[in-house]
Coordinates of N, CA, C and O in Angstrom, one line a residue:
X479 N 12.0 -23.9 -7.3 CA 12.1 -22.5 -7.2 C 12.2 -22.0 -5.8 O 11.3 -22.4 -5.0
X480 N 13.1 -21.2 -5.4 CA 13.3 -20.7 -4.0 C 12.1 -19.7 -3.7 O 11.7 -18.9 -4.5
X481 N 11.7 -19.8 -2.4 CA 10.7 -18.9 -2.0 C 11.3 -17.5 -1.7 O 12.1 -17.4 -0.8
X482 N 10.9 -16.4 -2.4 CA 11.5 -15.1 -2.2 C 11.1 -14.5 -0.8 O 11.8 -13.6 -0.4
X483 N 10.1 -15.1 -0.2 CA 9.7 -14.6 1.1 C 10.3 -15.4 2.3 O 10.1 -15.1 3.5
X484 N 11.2 -16.4 2.0 CA 11.7 -17.2 3.0 C 12.5 -16.4 4.1 O 12.4 -16.7 5.3
X485 N 13.2 -15.3 3.7 CA 13.9 -14.6 4.8 C 13.0 -13.9 5.8 O 13.4 -13.4 6.8
X486 N 11.7 -13.8 5.4 CA 10.7 -13.1 6.3 C 10.0 -14.1 7.2 O 9.1 -13.8 7.9
X487 N 10.4 -15.4 7.1 CA 9.8 -16.4 7.9 C 10.9 -17.0 8.8 O 11.8 -17.6 8.3
X488 N 10.8 -16.7 10.1 CA 11.9 -17.0 11.1 C 11.5 -18.2 12.0 O 10.3 -18.2 12.5
X489 N 12.5 -19.0 12.3 CA 12.3 -20.1 13.3 C 12.2 -19.4 14.7 O 13.3 -19.1 15.2
X490 N 11.0 -19.3 15.2 CA 10.9 -18.6 16.5 C 11.3 -19.4 17.7 O 11.7 -18.9 18.7
X491 N 11.1 -20.8 17.6 CA 11.5 -21.7 18.7 C 12.9 -21.5 19.1 O 13.3 -21.4 20.2
X492 N 13.8 -21.5 18.1 CA 15.2 -21.3 18.3 C 15.5 -20.0 19.0 O 16.4 -20.0 19.9
X493 N 14.9 -19.0 18.6 CA 15.1 -17.6 19.2 C 14.6 -17.5 20.6 O 15.2 -17.0 21.5
X494 N 13.4 -18.1 20.8 CA 12.8 -18.1 22.2 C 13.5 -18.9 23.2 O 13.3 -18.7 24.4
X495 N 14.3 -19.8 22.8 CA 15.1 -20.6 23.8 C 16.1 -19.8 24.6 O 16.6 -20.2 25.6
X496 N 16.5 -18.6 24.0 CA 17.5 -17.8 24.6 C 17.0 -16.4 24.8 O 17.3 -15.5 24.0
X497 N 16.2 -16.1 25.9 CA 15.7 -14.7 26.1 C 16.9 -13.7 26.1 O 18.0 -14.0 26.7
X498 N 16.8 -12.7 25.5 CA 17.8 -11.7 25.3 C 18.6 -11.8 24.0 O 19.3 -10.8 23.6
X499 N 18.4 -12.9 23.3 CA 19.1 -13.1 22.0 C 18.4 -12.2 21.0 O 17.2 -11.9 21.1
X500 N 19.2 -11.8 20.0 CA 18.7 -10.9 18.9 C 19.1 -11.5 17.6 O 20.0 -12.3 17.5
X501 N 18.3 -11.2 16.6 CA 18.6 -11.6 15.2 C 18.2 -10.4 14.3 O 17.1 -9.8 14.5
X502 N 19.0 -10.1 13.4 CA 18.7 -9.0 12.4 C 18.2 -9.6 11.1 O 18.7 -10.6 10.7
X503 N 17.2 -8.9 10.6 CA 16.7 -9.3 9.3 C 16.8 -8.1 8.4 O 16.2 -7.0 8.6
X504 N 17.7 -8.2 7.4 CA 18.0 -7.1 6.5 C 17.9 -7.7 5.1 O 18.7 -8.4 4.6
X505 N 16.7 -7.4 4.4 CA 16.4 -8.1 3.1 C 15.7 -7.1 2.2 O 15.0 -6.2 2.7
X506 N 15.9 -7.3 0.9 CA 15.1 -6.6 -0.1 C 14.2 -7.5 -0.8 O 14.6 -8.6 -1.2
X507 N 12.9 -7.2 -0.8 CA 11.8 -8.0 -1.3 C 11.1 -7.3 -2.4 O 10.8 -6.1 -2.3
X508 N 10.7 -8.0 -3.5 CA 9.9 -7.5 -4.5 C 8.5 -7.4 -4.0 O 8.0 -8.2 -3.1
X509 N 7.7 -6.5 -4.5 CA 6.3 -6.3 -4.1 C 5.4 -7.4 -4.5 O 4.4 -7.8 -3.8
X510 N 5.6 -8.0 -5.6 CA 4.7 -9.0 -6.2 C 4.5 -10.3 -5.3 O 3.4 -10.6 -4.9
X511 N 5.6 -10.9 -4.8 CA 5.4 -12.1 -3.9 C 4.9 -11.7 -2.6 O 4.3 -12.5 -1.9
X512 N 5.1 -10.4 -2.2 CA 4.6 -9.9 -0.9 C 3.2 -9.6 -1.0 O 2.5 -9.3 0.0
X513 N 2.6 -9.5 -2.2 CA 1.2 -9.2 -2.5 C 1.0 -7.7 -2.0 O -0.1 -7.5 -1.3
X514 N 1.9 -6.9 -2.2 CA 1.8 -5.5 -1.8 C 1.7 -4.5 -3.0 O 2.5 -3.6 -3.1
X515 N 0.9 -4.8 -3.9 CA 0.8 -4.0 -5.1 C 0.1 -2.7 -4.7 O -0.9 -2.6 -4.0
X516 N 0.6 -1.6 -5.2 CA 0.1 -0.2 -4.9 C 0.5 0.7 -6.1 O 1.6 0.6 -6.6
X517 N -0.4 1.5 -6.6 CA 0.0 2.4 -7.7 C 1.1 3.3 -7.5 O 1.8 3.7 -8.5
X518 N 1.5 3.6 -6.3 CA 2.6 4.6 -6.0 C 3.9 3.9 -5.8 O 4.9 4.5 -5.7
X519 N 3.9 2.6 -5.6 CA 5.1 1.8 -5.3 C 6.0 1.8 -6.5 O 5.5 1.5 -7.6
X520 N 7.3 2.2 -6.3 CA 8.2 2.4 -7.5 C 9.5 1.6 -7.3 O 10.6 2.1 -7.5
X521 N 9.4 0.3 -6.9 CA 10.6 -0.5 -6.7 C 10.5 -1.5 -5.6 O 9.4 -1.8 -5.2
X522 N 11.6 -2.1 -5.3 CA 11.6 -3.1 -4.2 C 11.5 -2.6 -2.8 O 11.8 -1.4 -2.6
X523 N 11.1 -3.4 -1.9 CA 10.9 -3.0 -0.5 C 12.1 -3.5 0.3 O 12.5 -4.6 0.2
X524 N 12.7 -2.5 1.1 CA 13.8 -2.9 1.9 C 13.3 -3.0 3.4 O 12.8 -2.1 3.9
X525 N 13.6 -4.2 3.9 CA 13.2 -4.5 5.3 C 14.4 -4.6 6.2 O 15.4 -5.3 5.9
X526 N 14.5 -3.8 7.2 CA 15.6 -3.8 8.2 C 15.0 -3.9 9.6 O 14.6 -2.9 10.1
X527 N 15.0 -5.1 10.1 CA 14.3 -5.3 11.4 C 15.3 -6.0 12.4 O 16.2 -6.7 12.0
X528 N 15.0 -5.8 13.7 CA 15.8 -6.5 14.7 C 14.7 -7.3 15.5 O 13.8 -6.7 16.0
X529 N 15.0 -8.6 15.7 CA 14.1 -9.4 16.5 C 14.8 -9.7 17.8 O 16.0 -10.1 17.9
X530 N 14.1 -9.4 18.9 CA 14.7 -9.6 20.3 C 13.8 -10.6 21.1 O 12.6 -10.3 21.3
X531 N 14.4 -11.7 21.5 CA 13.7 -12.7 22.3 C 13.5 -12.2 23.7 O 14.4 -11.6 24.3
X532 N 12.3 -12.3 24.2 CA 11.9 -12.0 25.6 C 11.3 -13.3 26.2 O 11.1 -14.3 25.5
X533 N 11.0 -13.2 27.5 CA 10.4 -14.3 28.2 C 9.1 -14.7 27.6 O 8.7 -15.9 27.5
X534 N 8.3 -13.8 27.2 CA 6.9 -14.1 26.7 C 6.7 -13.8 25.2 O 5.5 -13.8 24.7
X535 N 7.7 -13.6 24.4 CA 7.6 -13.4 23.0 C 8.8 -12.9 22.3 O 9.9 -12.9 22.9
X536 N 8.6 -12.3 21.2 CA 9.7 -11.7 20.4 C 9.2 -10.3 20.0 O 8.2 -10.1 19.4
X537 N 10.1 -9.4 20.3 CA 9.8 -8.0 20.0 C 10.5 -7.7 18.6 O 11.7 -8.0 18.4
X538 N 9.8 -7.1 17.7 CA 10.3 -6.8 16.4 C 10.3 -5.3 16.2 O 9.2 -4.6 16.3
X539 N 11.5 -4.7 16.0 CA 11.6 -3.3 15.8 C 12.4 -3.0 14.5 O 13.2 -3.9 14.1
X540 N 12.3 -1.8 14.0 CA 13.1 -1.5 12.8 C 12.3 -0.6 11.8 O 11.3 0.0 12.2
X541 N 12.7 -0.7 10.5 CA 12.0 0.1 9.5 C 11.7 -0.8 8.3 O 12.4 -1.7 8.0
X542 N 10.7 -0.4 7.5 CA 10.4 -0.9 6.2 C 10.3 0.3 5.3 O 9.6 1.2 5.5
X543 N 11.2 0.2 4.3 CA 11.3 1.3 3.3 C 10.9 0.9 1.9 O 11.2 -0.2 1.5
X544 N 10.1 1.8 1.3 CA 9.6 1.5 -0.1 C 9.7 2.8 -0.9 O 9.2 3.8 -0.5
X545 N 10.3 2.7 -2.1 CA 10.3 3.9 -3.0 C 8.9 4.1 -3.6 O 8.2 3.2 -3.9
X546 N 8.6 5.4 -3.7 CA 7.3 5.8 -4.3 C 7.4 6.9 -5.3 O 8.4 7.6 -5.3
X547 N 6.5 6.9 -6.2 CA 6.4 8.0 -7.2 C 4.9 8.3 -7.5 O 4.1 7.4 -7.6
X548 N 4.6 9.5 -7.5 CA 3.2 9.9 -7.7 C 3.2 11.4 -8.1 O 4.2 11.9 -8.5
X549 N 2.0 12.1 -8.0 CA 1.9 13.5 -8.3 C 1.5 14.2 -7.0 O 0.9 13.7 -6.2
X550 N 2.0 15.5 -6.9 CA 1.6 16.3 -5.8 C 0.1 16.5 -5.7 O -0.6 16.7 -6.8
X551 N -0.5 16.3 -4.6 CA -1.9 16.4 -4.4 C -2.5 17.8 -4.6 O -3.7 17.9 -4.8
X552 N -1.6 18.8 -4.6 CA -2.1 20.2 -4.8 C -1.8 20.7 -6.2 O -2.7 21.4 -6.8
X553 N -0.6 20.5 -6.7 CA -0.3 21.1 -8.0 C -0.1 20.1 -9.1 O 0.2 20.5 -10.3
X554 N -0.1 18.8 -8.9 CA -0.1 17.8 -9.9 C 1.3 17.6 -10.5 O 1.4 17.0 -11.6
X555 N 2.4 18.1 -9.9 CA 3.7 17.9 -10.4 C 4.2 16.6 -10.0 O 3.8 16.1 -8.9
X556 N 5.1 15.9 -10.7 CA 5.6 14.6 -10.4 C 6.5 14.7 -9.1 O 7.3 15.6 -9.0
X557 N 6.3 13.8 -8.2 CA 7.1 13.8 -7.0 C 7.5 12.3 -6.7 O 6.8 11.4 -7.1
X558 N 8.6 12.1 -6.0 CA 9.1 10.8 -5.7 C 9.9 10.8 -4.4 O 10.3 11.9 -4.0
X559 N 10.0 9.7 -3.7 CA 10.7 9.6 -2.5 C 10.7 8.2 -2.0 O 10.4 7.3 -2.7
X560 N 11.1 8.1 -0.7 CA 11.1 6.8 0.0 C 10.2 6.9 1.2 O 10.4 7.7 2.1
X561 N 9.2 6.0 1.2 CA 8.3 5.9 2.4 C 9.0 5.0 3.4 O 9.4 3.9 3.1
X562 N 9.1 5.5 4.7 CA 9.8 4.8 5.7 C 8.7 4.5 6.9 O 8.3 5.4 7.5
X563 N 8.4 3.3 7.1 CA 7.5 2.9 8.1 C 8.2 2.3 9.3 O 9.1 1.4 9.2
X564 N 8.0 2.9 10.5 CA 8.6 2.4 11.7 C 7.8 1.2 12.2 O 6.6 1.1 12.2
X565 N 8.6 0.2 12.7 CA 8.0 -1.1 13.2 C 8.3 -1.3 14.6 O 9.5 -1.1 15.0
X566 N 7.3 -1.5 15.5 CA 7.6 -1.9 16.9 C 6.4 -2.8 17.3 O 5.4 -2.3 17.7
X567 N 6.6 -4.1 17.1 CA 5.5 -5.0 17.3 C 6.0 -6.2 18.2 O 7.2 -6.4 18.3
X568 N 5.0 -6.9 18.7 CA 5.3 -8.0 19.6 C 4.6 -9.3 19.0 O 3.5 -9.2 18.5
X569 N 5.4 -10.4 19.0 CA 4.9 -11.7 18.5 C 4.9 -12.6 19.8 O 5.9 -12.6 20.5
X570 N 3.8 -13.3 19.9 CA 3.7 -14.3 21.1 C 3.0 -15.6 20.6 O 2.2 -15.6 19.8
X571 N 3.4 -16.7 21.4 CA 2.8 -18.0 21.1 C 1.4 -18.0 21.6 O 0.5 -18.5 20.9
X572 N 1.2 -17.5 22.8 CA -0.1 -17.4 23.4 C -0.3 -15.9 23.6 O 0.1 -15.4 24.7
X573 N -1.0 -15.2 22.7 CA -1.1 -13.7 22.9 C -1.7 -13.3 24.2 O -2.9 -13.6 24.4
X574 N -1.0 -12.6 25.0 CA -1.5 -12.0 26.2 C -1.8 -10.5 25.9 O -2.7 -10.0 26.5
X575 N -1.2 -10.0 24.9 CA -1.4 -8.6 24.5 C -2.4 -8.7 23.3 O -2.1 -9.4 22.3
X576 N -3.6 -8.0 23.3 CA -4.5 -8.1 22.2 C -4.0 -7.7 20.9 O -4.5 -8.0 19.8
X577 N -3.0 -6.8 20.9 CA -2.4 -6.4 19.6 C -1.2 -7.1 19.1 O -0.6 -6.8 18.1
X578 N -0.8 -8.2 19.8 CA 0.3 -9.0 19.5 C 0.0 -9.9 18.3 O -1.1 -10.4 18.1
X579 N 1.0 -10.1 17.5 CA 0.9 -11.1 16.4 C 1.1 -12.5 16.9 O 1.8 -12.6 17.9
X580 N 0.6 -13.5 16.3 CA 0.6 -14.8 16.7 C 1.8 -15.6 16.1 O 2.1 -15.5 14.9
X581 N 2.6 -16.3 16.9 CA 3.6 -17.2 16.4 C 2.9 -18.5 16.2 O 2.5 -19.2 17.2
X582 N 2.9 -19.0 15.0 CA 2.2 -20.2 14.6 C 3.1 -21.3 14.2 O 4.0 -21.0 13.4
X583 N 2.9 -22.5 14.7 CA 3.8 -23.6 14.4 C 5.3 -23.3 14.5 O 6.1 -23.8 13.7
X584 N 5.6 -22.6 15.5 CA 7.0 -22.2 15.8 C 7.6 -21.3 14.8 O 8.9 -21.1 14.8
X585 N 6.8 -20.7 13.9 CA 7.3 -19.8 12.9 C 6.9 -18.4 13.1 O 5.7 -18.1 13.5
X586 N 7.8 -17.4 13.0 CA 7.4 -16.0 13.1 C 7.3 -15.5 11.7 O 8.3 -15.5 11.0
X587 N 6.1 -15.2 11.2 CA 5.9 -14.8 9.8 C 5.8 -13.3 9.8 O 4.8 -12.7 10.2
X588 N 6.9 -12.7 9.2 CA 6.9 -11.2 9.1 C 6.2 -10.7 7.8 O 6.1 -9.5 7.7
X589 N 5.8 -11.5 7.0 CA 5.1 -11.1 5.7 C 3.9 -10.2 5.9 O 3.9 -9.1 5.4
X590 N 3.0 -10.6 6.8 CA 1.8 -9.7 7.0 C 2.2 -8.3 7.6 O 1.7 -7.3 7.2
X591 N 3.2 -8.3 8.5 CA 3.6 -7.1 9.1 C 4.3 -6.2 8.1 O 4.0 -5.0 8.0
X592 N 5.1 -6.7 7.2 CA 5.8 -5.9 6.2 C 4.8 -5.4 5.2 O 4.8 -4.2 4.8
X593 N 3.9 -6.2 4.7 CA 2.9 -5.8 3.8 C 2.0 -4.7 4.3 O 1.8 -3.7 3.7
X594 N 1.5 -4.8 5.6 CA 0.7 -3.8 6.2 C 1.4 -2.5 6.4 O 0.9 -1.4 6.1
X595 N 2.7 -2.6 6.8 CA 3.5 -1.3 7.0 C 3.7 -0.6 5.7 O 3.5 0.6 5.6
X596 N 4.0 -1.3 4.6 CA 4.3 -0.7 3.3 C 3.0 -0.1 2.8 O 3.0 1.1 2.4
X597 N 1.9 -0.8 2.8 CA 0.7 -0.3 2.2 C 0.2 1.0 3.0 O -0.4 1.9 2.4
X598 N 0.3 1.0 4.3 CA -0.1 2.1 5.1 C 0.7 3.3 4.8 O 0.2 4.5 4.7
X599 N 2.0 3.2 4.6 CA 2.9 4.3 4.3 C 2.7 4.8 2.9 O 2.7 6.0 2.7
X600 N 2.4 3.9 1.9 CA 2.2 4.3 0.6 C 0.8 5.1 0.4 O 0.7 5.8 -0.6
X601 N -0.1 4.9 1.3 CA -1.4 5.5 1.1 C -1.4 7.0 1.5 O -2.4 7.7 1.3
X602 N -0.4 7.5 2.1 CA -0.3 8.9 2.5 C -0.4 9.8 1.3 O 0.2 9.5 0.2
X603 N -1.0 10.9 1.4 CA -1.1 11.9 0.3 C 0.3 12.6 0.3 O 0.8 13.0 1.4
X604 N 0.8 12.9 -0.8 CA 2.1 13.5 -1.0 C 2.0 14.9 -1.6 O 1.1 15.2 -2.4
X605 N 2.9 15.8 -1.2 CA 3.0 17.1 -1.8 C 4.4 17.3 -2.3 O 5.4 16.8 -1.7
X606 N 4.6 18.3 -3.2 CA 5.9 18.6 -3.7 C 6.7 19.3 -2.7 O 7.9 19.2 -2.6
X607 N 6.1 20.1 -1.8 CA 6.7 20.8 -0.7 C 5.6 21.2 0.3 O 4.4 21.3 -0.1
X608 N 6.0 21.6 1.5 CA 5.0 21.9 2.5 C 4.2 23.1 2.2 O 3.0 23.2 2.5
X609 N 4.8 24.1 1.5 CA 4.1 25.4 1.2 C 3.5 25.4 -0.2 O 3.3 26.5 -0.7
X610 N 3.2 24.3 -0.8 CA 2.7 24.2 -2.1 C 1.4 25.0 -2.2 O 0.5 24.7 -1.4
X611 N 1.3 25.9 -3.1 CA 0.1 26.8 -3.3 C -1.0 26.1 -4.1 O -2.1 26.5 -4.2
X612 N -0.6 25.0 -4.9 CA -1.6 24.3 -5.7 C -2.0 25.0 -7.0 O -1.4 26.0 -7.4
X613 N -3.1 24.5 -7.5 CA -3.6 25.0 -8.8 C -4.8 26.0 -8.5 O -5.5 25.8 -7.5
X614 N -5.0 27.0 -9.3 CA -6.1 27.9 -9.2 C -7.4 27.1 -9.6 O -7.4 26.5 -10.7
X615 N -8.4 27.1 -8.8 CA -9.6 26.3 -9.1 C -10.4 26.9 -10.2 O -11.3 26.2 -10.8
X616 N -10.1 28.1 -10.6 CA -10.9 28.8 -11.7 C -10.2 28.6 -13.0 O -10.7 28.1 -14.0
X617 N -8.9 29.1 -13.1 CA -8.2 29.0 -14.4 C -7.2 27.9 -14.5 O -6.8 27.6 -15.6
X618 N -6.8 27.3 -13.4 CA -6.0 26.1 -13.5 C -4.5 26.4 -13.5 O -3.7 25.4 -13.7
X619 N -4.0 27.6 -13.3 CA -2.6 27.9 -13.4 C -1.9 27.3 -12.1 O -2.6 27.2 -11.1
X620 N -0.7 27.0 -12.2 CA 0.1 26.6 -11.0 C 0.5 27.8 -10.2 O 1.3 28.6 -10.7
X621 N -0.1 28.0 -9.0 CA 0.2 29.1 -8.2 C 1.6 29.2 -7.7 O 2.0 30.2 -7.1
X622 N 2.3 28.1 -7.7 CA 3.7 28.1 -7.3 C 4.6 28.8 -8.4 O 5.7 29.3 -8.1
X623 N 4.1 28.9 -9.6 CA 4.9 29.5 -10.7 C 4.3 30.8 -11.1 O 5.1 31.7 -11.5
X624 N 3.0 31.0 -11.1 CA 2.4 32.2 -11.6 C 1.3 32.7 -10.7 O 0.9 31.9 -9.8
X625 N 0.8 33.9 -10.9 CA -0.4 34.4 -10.2 C -1.5 34.7 -11.1 O -1.3 34.9 -12.3
X626 N -2.7 34.8 -10.6 CA -3.9 35.2 -11.4 C -4.8 36.1 -10.5 O -4.6 36.2 -9.3
X627 N -5.8 36.7 -11.2 CA -6.7 37.6 -10.5 C -8.1 36.9 -10.4 O -9.1 37.6 -10.2
X628 N -8.1 35.6 -10.4 CA -9.4 34.9 -10.3 C -10.1 35.1 -8.9 O -9.4 35.2 -7.9
X629 N -11.4 35.2 -8.9 CA -12.1 35.2 -7.6 C -12.3 33.8 -7.1 O -13.1 33.0 -7.7
X630 N -11.6 33.5 -6.1 CA -11.7 32.1 -5.5 C -12.4 32.1 -4.2 O -12.3 31.1 -3.4
X631 N -13.2 33.1 -3.9 CA -14.0 33.2 -2.6 C -15.0 32.1 -2.7 O -15.7 31.9 -3.7
X632 N -15.1 31.4 -1.6 CA -16.1 30.3 -1.5 C -17.4 30.9 -1.0 O -17.5 31.6 0.0
X633 N -18.5 30.6 -1.7 CA -19.8 31.2 -1.4 C -20.7 30.0 -1.1 O -20.8 29.0 -1.9
X634 N -21.4 30.1 0.0 CA -22.4 29.0 0.4 C -23.8 29.5 0.0 O -24.3 30.4 0.6
X635 N -24.3 28.9 -1.1 CA -25.6 29.4 -1.6 C -26.8 29.1 -0.6 O -27.8 29.7 -0.7
X636 N -26.6 28.3 0.4 CA -27.6 28.1 1.4 C -28.0 29.3 2.2 O -29.1 29.4 2.7
X637 N -27.0 30.3 2.3 CA -27.3 31.5 3.0 C -27.6 32.7 2.1 O -27.8 33.8 2.6
X638 N -27.8 32.5 0.9 CA -28.0 33.5 -0.1 C -29.3 34.3 0.2 O -29.4 35.5 0.0
X639 N -30.3 33.6 0.7 CA -31.6 34.2 1.0 C -31.5 35.3 2.1 O -32.3 36.2 2.2
X640 N -30.5 35.2 3.0 CA -30.3 36.1 4.1 C -29.4 37.3 3.7 O -29.1 38.1 4.6
X641 N -28.9 37.4 2.5 CA -27.9 38.4 2.1 C -28.4 39.8 2.4 O -27.7 40.6 2.9
X642 N -29.6 40.1 2.0 CA -30.1 41.5 2.2 C -30.8 41.7 3.5 O -31.4 42.8 3.7
X643 N -30.9 40.8 4.3 CA -31.6 40.8 5.6 C -30.9 41.8 6.6 O -29.7 41.8 6.8
X644 N -31.8 42.7 7.1 CA -31.3 43.6 8.1 C -32.2 43.4 9.4 O -33.4 43.5 9.3
X645 N -31.5 43.1 10.5 CA -32.3 42.8 11.7 C -32.8 44.1 12.3 O -32.2 45.1 12.4
X646 N -34.1 44.0 12.8 CA -34.7 45.1 13.4 C -34.5 45.0 14.9 O -35.0 44.0 15.5
X647 N -33.8 45.9 15.5 CA -33.5 45.8 16.9 C -34.6 46.3 17.8 O -34.5 46.2 19.0
X648 N -35.6 47.0 17.3 CA -36.7 47.5 18.1 C -37.6 46.4 18.4 O -38.1 45.7 17.6
X649 N -38.1 46.4 19.7 CA -39.0 45.3 20.1 C -40.4 45.6 19.7 O -41.0 46.6 19.4

């Protein structure tokens, strides 16, 4: 059986021999072999990366896109879209940069980078629109569709004892 993640494992030695050389990785990967299960993920993950060899490593840039479906965090209506994560990372054999990924055994493994990018993008809270009014906390109507006369003022009971207090300004 062929490894579905094979396109995300690159021979780094070949690329590092020619500083300035580039290689494009454009692949669609299922979430299961990537171990990127998430309740909002709604399809396969599209990886579009460019690898550029440098003297001290390989720079990886591009995007990782994943379709998502969830409910609006304010009004609970169904929403869907595509999460797009920007990638700009460095891989090195001997990491000089503390944030660089390690090239191990001459292989550049993009699997952890893709998994991390997808999961971080999918964890964002989503709204149906920027000006979503949400649900009324008292009666539960959708404020985007209807209005109500409910009192939604927030009262802090910790200050209730001072409500009738009148300060005496005379010394």
